[in-house]
């Protein structure tokens, strides 16, 4: 599709020269500092600098928003938070070309490798709290990814479904709490419910109902499959949860990772990038590929995304993230 907004295209065009269409920040194509993340093994230095041009690289910082019309007032420099979005790795039903939706199936061996690779790509980015859907493929992806992080903190699922579950899962060591990362699961981040298509083979369904009808169920914004959810319905719950639960964490200065699904993440990206209902239906997200946003001064700024699972992971770091990476380097010297 010529007009499709592919995830890979977004990654390759925005990892070095950022579009200022939706966000207020500075576009620099001659002196962007790009960080190549290779292996994240302790004791090895696989990180290097790549210049977007022949000029010397430097760290890119978002432009400060103007003050409230008072030129004599200089706004205080606000903190920035990282937001990482990851679509889960390949599931067993992805492999079999079945409609999965809210059916709870695990990752394939390939999906496990994709999750591990995603973790390597974000191993230098601070993470304070993790959100996943209630489905095992998203939770597996989050856990496997965090096993690659250089801080080596342990992700622990928070069980608040009942008073007893909360009480029985308490941690009584403050030191252990410091070395842990809370993982919050939420059904609102689940894949959209495909209704009567769940468990059906996609090709066989197309042969039965026609390619055009199945394409309409899968790719239209407001037309649901039989007894299922449309993308619009999925967006209502996913974006509402994002605003109510995740944004306050970012406002508080927390760095957040969200491991979820193609449609719930497309809904969130539609909100972040201000995409139209026509643009979002053409947005493709690859499995196991992290996307990085910076939240600063009330704005979400897309900072980068790897161009593919076999490619080098490249991000344009802000000064804060560059300092954090240096701190991690110092910890293993």
PDB file of C-alpha atoms in Angstrom, residues 52-330:
ATOM      1  CA  UNK A  52      24.147  11.528  11.109  1.00  0.00           C
ATOM      2  CA  UNK A  53      26.560  13.479   8.903  1.00  0.00           C
ATOM      3  CA  UNK A  54      30.265  14.135   8.675  1.00  0.00           C
ATOM      4  CA  UNK A  55      30.158  16.732  11.416  1.00  0.00           C
ATOM      5  CA  UNK A  56      31.019  16.005  15.027  1.00  0.00           C
ATOM      6  CA  UNK A  57      28.143  14.458  16.933  1.00  0.00           C
ATOM      7  CA  UNK A  58      26.438  16.065  19.881  1.00  0.00           C
ATOM      8  CA  UNK A  59      23.526  15.303  22.163  1.00  0.00           C
ATOM      9  CA  UNK A  60      20.119  16.522  21.021  1.00  0.00           C
ATOM     10  CA  UNK A  61      17.822  18.117  23.574  1.00  0.00           C
ATOM     11  CA  UNK A  62      14.173  19.058  23.000  1.00  0.00           C
ATOM     12  CA  UNK A  63      13.559  22.758  22.570  1.00  0.00           C
ATOM     13  CA  UNK A  64      12.074  24.442  25.635  1.00  0.00           C
ATOM     14  CA  UNK A  65       8.474  25.487  25.247  1.00  0.00           C
ATOM     15  CA  UNK A  66       7.884  29.240  25.278  1.00  0.00           C
ATOM     16  CA  UNK A  67       6.799  30.903  28.497  1.00  0.00           C
ATOM     17  CA  UNK A  68       3.291  32.224  29.090  1.00  0.00           C
ATOM     18  CA  UNK A  69       3.837  35.310  26.974  1.00  0.00           C
ATOM     19  CA  UNK A  70       6.151  36.831  29.556  1.00  0.00           C
ATOM     20  CA  UNK A  71       9.546  37.216  27.891  1.00  0.00           C
ATOM     21  CA  UNK A  72      11.202  38.133  31.175  1.00  0.00           C
ATOM     22  CA  UNK A  73      10.278  34.776  32.683  1.00  0.00           C
ATOM     23  CA  UNK A  74      12.504  31.834  31.849  1.00  0.00           C
ATOM     24  CA  UNK A  75      10.725  28.534  32.510  1.00  0.00           C
ATOM     25  CA  UNK A  76      12.492  26.085  34.769  1.00  0.00           C
ATOM     26  CA  UNK A  77      14.079  23.155  33.032  1.00  0.00           C
ATOM     27  CA  UNK A  78      11.708  20.268  33.587  1.00  0.00           C
ATOM     28  CA  UNK A  79      12.626  16.655  34.053  1.00  0.00           C
ATOM     29  CA  UNK A  80      12.157  14.172  31.253  1.00  0.00           C
ATOM     30  CA  UNK A  81      10.830  10.638  31.319  1.00  0.00           C
ATOM     31  CA  UNK A  82      11.315   7.749  28.920  1.00  0.00           C
ATOM     32  CA  UNK A  83       8.366   5.825  27.488  1.00  0.00           C
ATOM     33  CA  UNK A  84       9.161   2.527  25.762  1.00  0.00           C
ATOM     34  CA  UNK A  85       6.499   0.686  23.771  1.00  0.00           C
ATOM     35  CA  UNK A  86       7.050  -2.937  22.712  1.00  0.00           C
ATOM     36  CA  UNK A  87       4.732  -5.187  20.765  1.00  0.00           C
ATOM     37  CA  UNK A  88       5.071  -8.752  22.040  1.00  0.00           C
ATOM     38  CA  UNK A  89       7.163 -11.276  20.150  1.00  0.00           C
ATOM     39  CA  UNK A  90       5.684 -13.834  17.781  1.00  0.00           C
ATOM     40  CA  UNK A  91       3.049 -16.033  19.441  1.00  0.00           C
ATOM     41  CA  UNK A  92       2.150 -19.639  18.651  1.00  0.00           C
ATOM     42  CA  UNK A  93      -1.003 -18.468  16.894  1.00  0.00           C
ATOM     43  CA  UNK A  94       0.907 -15.790  14.955  1.00  0.00           C
ATOM     44  CA  UNK A  95       3.030 -18.657  13.663  1.00  0.00           C
ATOM     45  CA  UNK A  96      -0.061 -20.658  12.664  1.00  0.00           C
ATOM     46  CA  UNK A  97      -1.681 -17.602  10.993  1.00  0.00           C
ATOM     47  CA  UNK A  98      -4.687 -17.722  13.331  1.00  0.00           C
ATOM     48  CA  UNK A  99      -6.774 -14.819  14.628  1.00  0.00           C
ATOM     49  CA  UNK A 100      -5.654 -14.543  18.247  1.00  0.00           C
ATOM     50  CA  UNK A 101      -7.312 -11.513  19.808  1.00  0.00           C
ATOM     51  CA  UNK A 102      -7.840 -12.078  23.534  1.00  0.00           C
ATOM     52  CA  UNK A 103      -7.050 -15.805  23.485  1.00  0.00           C
ATOM     53  CA  UNK A 104      -4.116 -16.289  25.853  1.00  0.00           C
ATOM     54  CA  UNK A 105      -1.328 -18.110  23.979  1.00  0.00           C
ATOM     55  CA  UNK A 106       2.434 -18.002  24.664  1.00  0.00           C
ATOM     56  CA  UNK A 107       5.398 -17.018  22.515  1.00  0.00           C
ATOM     57  CA  UNK A 108       7.136 -19.219  19.979  1.00  0.00           C
ATOM     58  CA  UNK A 109      10.917 -19.786  20.237  1.00  0.00           C
ATOM     59  CA  UNK A 110      11.223 -17.015  17.646  1.00  0.00           C
ATOM     60  CA  UNK A 111       9.053 -14.793  19.855  1.00  0.00           C
ATOM     61  CA  UNK A 112      11.335 -15.512  22.796  1.00  0.00           C
ATOM     62  CA  UNK A 113      14.350 -14.450  20.727  1.00  0.00           C
ATOM     63  CA  UNK A 114      12.537 -11.289  19.616  1.00  0.00           C
ATOM     64  CA  UNK A 115      11.813 -10.395  23.235  1.00  0.00           C
ATOM     65  CA  UNK A 116      15.449 -10.951  24.206  1.00  0.00           C
ATOM     66  CA  UNK A 117      16.609  -8.827  21.277  1.00  0.00           C
ATOM     67  CA  UNK A 118      14.182  -6.081  22.306  1.00  0.00           C
ATOM     68  CA  UNK A 119      15.701  -6.165  25.769  1.00  0.00           C
ATOM     69  CA  UNK A 120      19.193  -5.721  24.363  1.00  0.00           C
ATOM     70  CA  UNK A 121      18.030  -2.692  22.419  1.00  0.00           C
ATOM     71  CA  UNK A 122      16.712  -0.939  25.543  1.00  0.00           C
ATOM     72  CA  UNK A 123      19.302  -2.168  28.046  1.00  0.00           C
ATOM     73  CA  UNK A 124      20.719   1.345  28.537  1.00  0.00           C
ATOM     74  CA  UNK A 125      17.397   3.149  29.036  1.00  0.00           C
ATOM     75  CA  UNK A 126      16.148   3.631  32.625  1.00  0.00           C
ATOM     76  CA  UNK A 127      12.966   1.753  33.546  1.00  0.00           C
ATOM     77  CA  UNK A 128      11.103   2.268  36.829  1.00  0.00           C
ATOM     78  CA  UNK A 129       7.757   0.598  36.165  1.00  0.00           C
ATOM     79  CA  UNK A 130       6.400  -1.839  33.567  1.00  0.00           C
ATOM     80  CA  UNK A 131       2.860  -2.150  32.238  1.00  0.00           C
ATOM     81  CA  UNK A 132       1.670  -5.197  30.316  1.00  0.00           C
ATOM     82  CA  UNK A 133      -1.649  -6.591  29.223  1.00  0.00           C
ATOM     83  CA  UNK A 134      -3.204  -9.489  31.112  1.00  0.00           C
ATOM     84  CA  UNK A 135      -2.088 -11.888  28.357  1.00  0.00           C
ATOM     85  CA  UNK A 136       0.923 -14.170  28.762  1.00  0.00           C
ATOM     86  CA  UNK A 137       2.618 -13.276  25.457  1.00  0.00           C
ATOM     87  CA  UNK A 138       2.954  -9.629  26.529  1.00  0.00           C
ATOM     88  CA  UNK A 139       4.103 -10.596  30.020  1.00  0.00           C
ATOM     89  CA  UNK A 140       6.694 -13.032  28.658  1.00  0.00           C
ATOM     90  CA  UNK A 141       8.012 -10.301  26.378  1.00  0.00           C
ATOM     91  CA  UNK A 142       8.364  -7.846  29.250  1.00  0.00           C
ATOM     92  CA  UNK A 143      10.116 -10.349  31.516  1.00  0.00           C
ATOM     93  CA  UNK A 144      12.526 -11.610  28.878  1.00  0.00           C
ATOM     94  CA  UNK A 145      13.353  -8.072  27.786  1.00  0.00           C
ATOM     95  CA  UNK A 146      14.139  -6.961  31.339  1.00  0.00           C
ATOM     96  CA  UNK A 147      16.525  -9.884  31.822  1.00  0.00           C
ATOM     97  CA  UNK A 148      18.840  -8.067  29.397  1.00  0.00           C
ATOM     98  CA  UNK A 149      18.863  -4.730  31.224  1.00  0.00           C
ATOM     99  CA  UNK A 150      22.183  -3.632  32.643  1.00  0.00           C
ATOM    100  CA  UNK A 151      20.737  -2.613  36.000  1.00  0.00           C
ATOM    101  CA  UNK A 152      19.731  -6.256  36.563  1.00  0.00           C
ATOM    102  CA  UNK A 153      16.644  -5.324  38.578  1.00  0.00           C
ATOM    103  CA  UNK A 154      14.043  -8.061  38.959  1.00  0.00           C
ATOM    104  CA  UNK A 155      10.601  -7.495  37.355  1.00  0.00           C
ATOM    105  CA  UNK A 156       7.863  -8.560  39.784  1.00  0.00           C
ATOM    106  CA  UNK A 157       4.187  -8.807  38.855  1.00  0.00           C
ATOM    107  CA  UNK A 158       1.966  -6.890  41.253  1.00  0.00           C
ATOM    108  CA  UNK A 159      -1.044  -8.959  42.356  1.00  0.00           C
ATOM    109  CA  UNK A 160      -3.798  -6.573  43.384  1.00  0.00           C
ATOM    110  CA  UNK A 161      -6.727  -8.591  42.090  1.00  0.00           C
ATOM    111  CA  UNK A 162      -7.827  -9.273  45.652  1.00  0.00           C
ATOM    112  CA  UNK A 163      -6.923  -8.207  49.172  1.00  0.00           C
ATOM    113  CA  UNK A 164      -5.496 -11.630  49.893  1.00  0.00           C
ATOM    114  CA  UNK A 165      -3.408 -11.685  46.694  1.00  0.00           C
ATOM    115  CA  UNK A 166      -2.012  -8.268  47.574  1.00  0.00           C
ATOM    116  CA  UNK A 167      -1.253  -9.299  51.147  1.00  0.00           C
ATOM    117  CA  UNK A 168       0.331 -12.621  50.245  1.00  0.00           C
ATOM    118  CA  UNK A 169       2.642 -11.065  47.632  1.00  0.00           C
ATOM    119  CA  UNK A 170       4.107  -8.396  49.917  1.00  0.00           C
ATOM    120  CA  UNK A 171       7.893  -7.854  49.986  1.00  0.00           C
ATOM    121  CA  UNK A 172       9.240  -7.120  53.459  1.00  0.00           C
ATOM    122  CA  UNK A 173      12.836  -6.223  52.581  1.00  0.00           C
ATOM    123  CA  UNK A 174      13.398  -2.588  51.611  1.00  0.00           C
ATOM    124  CA  UNK A 175      16.691  -3.530  49.961  1.00  0.00           C
ATOM    125  CA  UNK A 176      14.935  -6.157  47.843  1.00  0.00           C
ATOM    126  CA  UNK A 177      12.286  -3.601  46.857  1.00  0.00           C
ATOM    127  CA  UNK A 178      15.050  -1.292  45.615  1.00  0.00           C
ATOM    128  CA  UNK A 179      16.304  -4.060  43.346  1.00  0.00           C
ATOM    129  CA  UNK A 180      12.854  -4.786  41.925  1.00  0.00           C
ATOM    130  CA  UNK A 181      10.695  -3.261  39.190  1.00  0.00           C
ATOM    131  CA  UNK A 182       6.910  -3.438  39.581  1.00  0.00           C
ATOM    132  CA  UNK A 183       5.014  -5.014  36.684  1.00  0.00           C
ATOM    133  CA  UNK A 184       1.374  -3.922  36.474  1.00  0.00           C
ATOM    134  CA  UNK A 185      -0.976  -5.995  34.331  1.00  0.00           C
ATOM    135  CA  UNK A 186      -4.148  -4.513  32.845  1.00  0.00           C
ATOM    136  CA  UNK A 187      -6.820  -6.038  30.615  1.00  0.00           C
ATOM    137  CA  UNK A 188      -7.317  -2.599  29.077  1.00  0.00           C
ATOM    138  CA  UNK A 189      -3.993  -3.095  27.257  1.00  0.00           C
ATOM    139  CA  UNK A 190      -5.121  -6.432  25.781  1.00  0.00           C
ATOM    140  CA  UNK A 191      -5.249  -7.048  22.062  1.00  0.00           C
ATOM    141  CA  UNK A 192      -8.590  -6.116  20.555  1.00  0.00           C
ATOM    142  CA  UNK A 193     -11.162  -8.862  20.849  1.00  0.00           C
ATOM    143  CA  UNK A 194     -11.690 -10.471  17.444  1.00  0.00           C
ATOM    144  CA  UNK A 195     -15.022 -12.022  18.348  1.00  0.00           C
ATOM    145  CA  UNK A 196     -16.078 -14.958  16.207  1.00  0.00           C
ATOM    146  CA  UNK A 197     -12.832 -14.803  14.228  1.00  0.00           C
ATOM    147  CA  UNK A 198     -10.696 -15.905  17.187  1.00  0.00           C
ATOM    148  CA  UNK A 199      -9.036 -19.235  16.462  1.00  0.00           C
ATOM    149  CA  UNK A 200      -9.871 -19.151  12.732  1.00  0.00           C
ATOM    150  CA  UNK A 201      -7.165 -19.388  10.098  1.00  0.00           C
ATOM    151  CA  UNK A 202      -6.793 -16.006   8.413  1.00  0.00           C
ATOM    152  CA  UNK A 203      -6.454 -17.388   4.882  1.00  0.00           C
ATOM    153  CA  UNK A 204      -9.341 -19.812   5.283  1.00  0.00           C
ATOM    154  CA  UNK A 205     -11.484 -16.992   6.670  1.00  0.00           C
ATOM    155  CA  UNK A 206     -10.638 -14.838   3.657  1.00  0.00           C
ATOM    156  CA  UNK A 207     -11.560 -17.706   1.328  1.00  0.00           C
ATOM    157  CA  UNK A 208     -14.891 -18.125   3.137  1.00  0.00           C
ATOM    158  CA  UNK A 209     -15.989 -14.522   3.547  1.00  0.00           C
ATOM    159  CA  UNK A 210     -13.923 -12.843   0.818  1.00  0.00           C
ATOM    160  CA  UNK A 211     -10.707 -10.863   1.013  1.00  0.00           C
ATOM    161  CA  UNK A 212     -12.507  -7.531   1.007  1.00  0.00           C
ATOM    162  CA  UNK A 213     -14.752  -8.405   3.954  1.00  0.00           C
ATOM    163  CA  UNK A 214     -11.892  -9.780   6.074  1.00  0.00           C
ATOM    164  CA  UNK A 215      -9.734  -6.767   5.225  1.00  0.00           C
ATOM    165  CA  UNK A 216     -12.561  -4.512   6.406  1.00  0.00           C
ATOM    166  CA  UNK A 217     -12.800  -6.386   9.700  1.00  0.00           C
ATOM    167  CA  UNK A 218      -9.038  -6.261  10.217  1.00  0.00           C
ATOM    168  CA  UNK A 219      -8.141  -2.794   8.950  1.00  0.00           C
ATOM    169  CA  UNK A 220     -11.156  -0.506   9.192  1.00  0.00           C
ATOM    170  CA  UNK A 221     -11.250   1.852  12.161  1.00  0.00           C
ATOM    171  CA  UNK A 222     -14.866   1.553  13.257  1.00  0.00           C
ATOM    172  CA  UNK A 223     -16.187  -1.741  11.814  1.00  0.00           C
ATOM    173  CA  UNK A 224     -15.842  -4.678  14.239  1.00  0.00           C
ATOM    174  CA  UNK A 225     -15.731  -8.368  13.308  1.00  0.00           C
ATOM    175  CA  UNK A 226     -18.823 -10.366  14.362  1.00  0.00           C
ATOM    176  CA  UNK A 227     -19.283  -9.983  18.145  1.00  0.00           C
ATOM    177  CA  UNK A 228     -15.828  -8.416  18.429  1.00  0.00           C
ATOM    178  CA  UNK A 229     -14.159  -5.038  18.871  1.00  0.00           C
ATOM    179  CA  UNK A 230     -13.288  -2.466  16.241  1.00  0.00           C
ATOM    180  CA  UNK A 231      -9.999  -0.582  16.500  1.00  0.00           C
ATOM    181  CA  UNK A 232     -12.029   2.397  17.684  1.00  0.00           C
ATOM    182  CA  UNK A 233     -13.469   0.366  20.567  1.00  0.00           C
ATOM    183  CA  UNK A 234     -10.018  -0.965  21.475  1.00  0.00           C
ATOM    184  CA  UNK A 235      -8.651   2.590  21.429  1.00  0.00           C
ATOM    185  CA  UNK A 236     -11.315   3.807  23.836  1.00  0.00           C
ATOM    186  CA  UNK A 237     -10.175   1.469  26.611  1.00  0.00           C
ATOM    187  CA  UNK A 238      -6.431   1.467  25.853  1.00  0.00           C
ATOM    188  CA  UNK A 239      -6.030   5.240  25.548  1.00  0.00           C
ATOM    189  CA  UNK A 240      -8.232   5.901  28.580  1.00  0.00           C
ATOM    190  CA  UNK A 241      -6.047   3.576  30.659  1.00  0.00           C
ATOM    191  CA  UNK A 242      -2.890   5.185  29.257  1.00  0.00           C
ATOM    192  CA  UNK A 243      -4.106   8.654  30.258  1.00  0.00           C
ATOM    193  CA  UNK A 244      -5.393   7.644  33.688  1.00  0.00           C
ATOM    194  CA  UNK A 245      -2.649   5.262  34.835  1.00  0.00           C
ATOM    195  CA  UNK A 246       0.520   5.641  32.762  1.00  0.00           C
ATOM    196  CA  UNK A 247       0.720   9.380  32.073  1.00  0.00           C
ATOM    197  CA  UNK A 248       0.700  10.225  35.825  1.00  0.00           C
ATOM    198  CA  UNK A 249       3.754   7.988  36.235  1.00  0.00           C
ATOM    199  CA  UNK A 250       5.554   9.920  33.484  1.00  0.00           C
ATOM    200  CA  UNK A 251       4.501  13.242  34.997  1.00  0.00           C
ATOM    201  CA  UNK A 252       6.004  12.056  38.296  1.00  0.00           C
ATOM    202  CA  UNK A 253       9.325  11.484  36.524  1.00  0.00           C
ATOM    203  CA  UNK A 254       9.072   7.696  36.254  1.00  0.00           C
ATOM    204  CA  UNK A 255      10.485   5.865  33.235  1.00  0.00           C
ATOM    205  CA  UNK A 256       7.880   3.460  31.851  1.00  0.00           C
ATOM    206  CA  UNK A 257       7.894   0.420  29.586  1.00  0.00           C
ATOM    207  CA  UNK A 258       4.660  -0.872  28.041  1.00  0.00           C
ATOM    208  CA  UNK A 259       4.608  -4.377  26.570  1.00  0.00           C
ATOM    209  CA  UNK A 260       1.327  -4.943  24.777  1.00  0.00           C
ATOM    210  CA  UNK A 261      -0.214  -5.794  21.400  1.00  0.00           C
ATOM    211  CA  UNK A 262      -0.487  -4.543  17.860  1.00  0.00           C
ATOM    212  CA  UNK A 263      -3.884  -2.888  18.171  1.00  0.00           C
ATOM    213  CA  UNK A 264      -3.649  -1.581  21.745  1.00  0.00           C
ATOM    214  CA  UNK A 265      -0.266  -0.035  20.919  1.00  0.00           C
ATOM    215  CA  UNK A 266      -1.512   1.357  17.602  1.00  0.00           C
ATOM    216  CA  UNK A 267      -4.258   3.049  19.603  1.00  0.00           C
ATOM    217  CA  UNK A 268      -1.743   4.602  21.999  1.00  0.00           C
ATOM    218  CA  UNK A 269       0.545   5.694  19.161  1.00  0.00           C
ATOM    219  CA  UNK A 270      -2.460   7.237  17.412  1.00  0.00           C
ATOM    220  CA  UNK A 271      -2.964   9.322  20.549  1.00  0.00           C
ATOM    221  CA  UNK A 272       0.738  10.218  20.952  1.00  0.00           C
ATOM    222  CA  UNK A 273       1.407  11.050  17.298  1.00  0.00           C
ATOM    223  CA  UNK A 274      -2.021  12.609  16.693  1.00  0.00           C
ATOM    224  CA  UNK A 275      -2.774  10.283  13.787  1.00  0.00           C
ATOM    225  CA  UNK A 276      -6.123  10.366  12.029  1.00  0.00           C
ATOM    226  CA  UNK A 277      -8.408   7.353  11.846  1.00  0.00           C
ATOM    227  CA  UNK A 278      -7.237   6.848   8.264  1.00  0.00           C
ATOM    228  CA  UNK A 279      -3.545   7.101   9.124  1.00  0.00           C
ATOM    229  CA  UNK A 280      -3.709   4.654  12.018  1.00  0.00           C
ATOM    230  CA  UNK A 281      -5.248   1.838   9.974  1.00  0.00           C
ATOM    231  CA  UNK A 282      -2.098   1.872   7.819  1.00  0.00           C
ATOM    232  CA  UNK A 283       0.297   1.875  10.785  1.00  0.00           C
ATOM    233  CA  UNK A 284       2.211  -1.397  11.045  1.00  0.00           C
ATOM    234  CA  UNK A 285       4.111  -2.477  14.162  1.00  0.00           C
ATOM    235  CA  UNK A 286       6.662  -5.266  14.046  1.00  0.00           C
ATOM    236  CA  UNK A 287       6.803  -7.836  16.832  1.00  0.00           C
ATOM    237  CA  UNK A 288       9.554  -7.354  19.387  1.00  0.00           C
ATOM    238  CA  UNK A 289      10.654  -3.919  18.175  1.00  0.00           C
ATOM    239  CA  UNK A 290      10.819  -1.208  20.885  1.00  0.00           C
ATOM    240  CA  UNK A 291       9.781   2.386  20.266  1.00  0.00           C
ATOM    241  CA  UNK A 292      11.147   5.232  22.383  1.00  0.00           C
ATOM    242  CA  UNK A 293       9.370   8.457  23.333  1.00  0.00           C
ATOM    243  CA  UNK A 294      10.548  11.220  25.654  1.00  0.00           C
ATOM    244  CA  UNK A 295       7.943  12.902  27.834  1.00  0.00           C
ATOM    245  CA  UNK A 296       9.004  16.453  28.637  1.00  0.00           C
ATOM    246  CA  UNK A 297       7.068  19.601  29.500  1.00  0.00           C
ATOM    247  CA  UNK A 298       3.777  17.849  28.786  1.00  0.00           C
ATOM    248  CA  UNK A 299       4.825  16.757  25.288  1.00  0.00           C
ATOM    249  CA  UNK A 300       5.634  13.335  23.839  1.00  0.00           C
ATOM    250  CA  UNK A 301       8.627  13.398  21.515  1.00  0.00           C
ATOM    251  CA  UNK A 302       9.441  10.384  19.382  1.00  0.00           C
ATOM    252  CA  UNK A 303      13.152   9.718  19.829  1.00  0.00           C
ATOM    253  CA  UNK A 304      13.739   6.640  17.803  1.00  0.00           C
ATOM    254  CA  UNK A 305      13.011   3.063  16.929  1.00  0.00           C
ATOM    255  CA  UNK A 306      15.180   0.287  15.541  1.00  0.00           C
ATOM    256  CA  UNK A 307      14.552  -0.268  11.848  1.00  0.00           C
ATOM    257  CA  UNK A 308      14.234  -4.025  12.152  1.00  0.00           C
ATOM    258  CA  UNK A 309      14.989  -7.028  14.350  1.00  0.00           C
ATOM    259  CA  UNK A 310      18.260  -7.794  12.561  1.00  0.00           C
ATOM    260  CA  UNK A 311      19.472  -4.197  12.382  1.00  0.00           C
ATOM    261  CA  UNK A 312      21.590  -2.215  14.834  1.00  0.00           C
ATOM    262  CA  UNK A 313      19.546  -0.471  17.500  1.00  0.00           C
ATOM    263  CA  UNK A 314      19.922   3.276  17.049  1.00  0.00           C
ATOM    264  CA  UNK A 315      18.528   6.018  19.253  1.00  0.00           C
ATOM    265  CA  UNK A 316      19.039   9.760  19.480  1.00  0.00           C
ATOM    266  CA  UNK A 317      19.621  10.282  23.176  1.00  0.00           C
ATOM    267  CA  UNK A 318      18.841  13.371  25.153  1.00  0.00           C
ATOM    268  CA  UNK A 319      21.496  14.595  27.569  1.00  0.00           C
ATOM    269  CA  UNK A 320      19.759  12.913  30.509  1.00  0.00           C
ATOM    270  CA  UNK A 321      19.754   9.503  28.824  1.00  0.00           C
ATOM    271  CA  UNK A 322      23.360   9.947  27.751  1.00  0.00           C
ATOM    272  CA  UNK A 323      24.330  10.588  31.374  1.00  0.00           C
ATOM    273  CA  UNK A 324      22.394   7.525  32.478  1.00  0.00           C
ATOM    274  CA  UNK A 325      24.241   5.382  29.955  1.00  0.00           C
ATOM    275  CA  UNK A 326      27.548   6.754  31.230  1.00  0.00           C
ATOM    276  CA  UNK A 327      26.471   5.874  34.780  1.00  0.00           C
ATOM    277  CA  UNK A 328      25.823   2.292  33.679  1.00  0.00           C
ATOM    278  CA  UNK A 329      29.238   2.179  32.011  1.00  0.00           C
ATOM    279  CA  UNK A 330      30.878   3.331  35.235  1.00  0.00           C
TER     280      UNK A 330
END
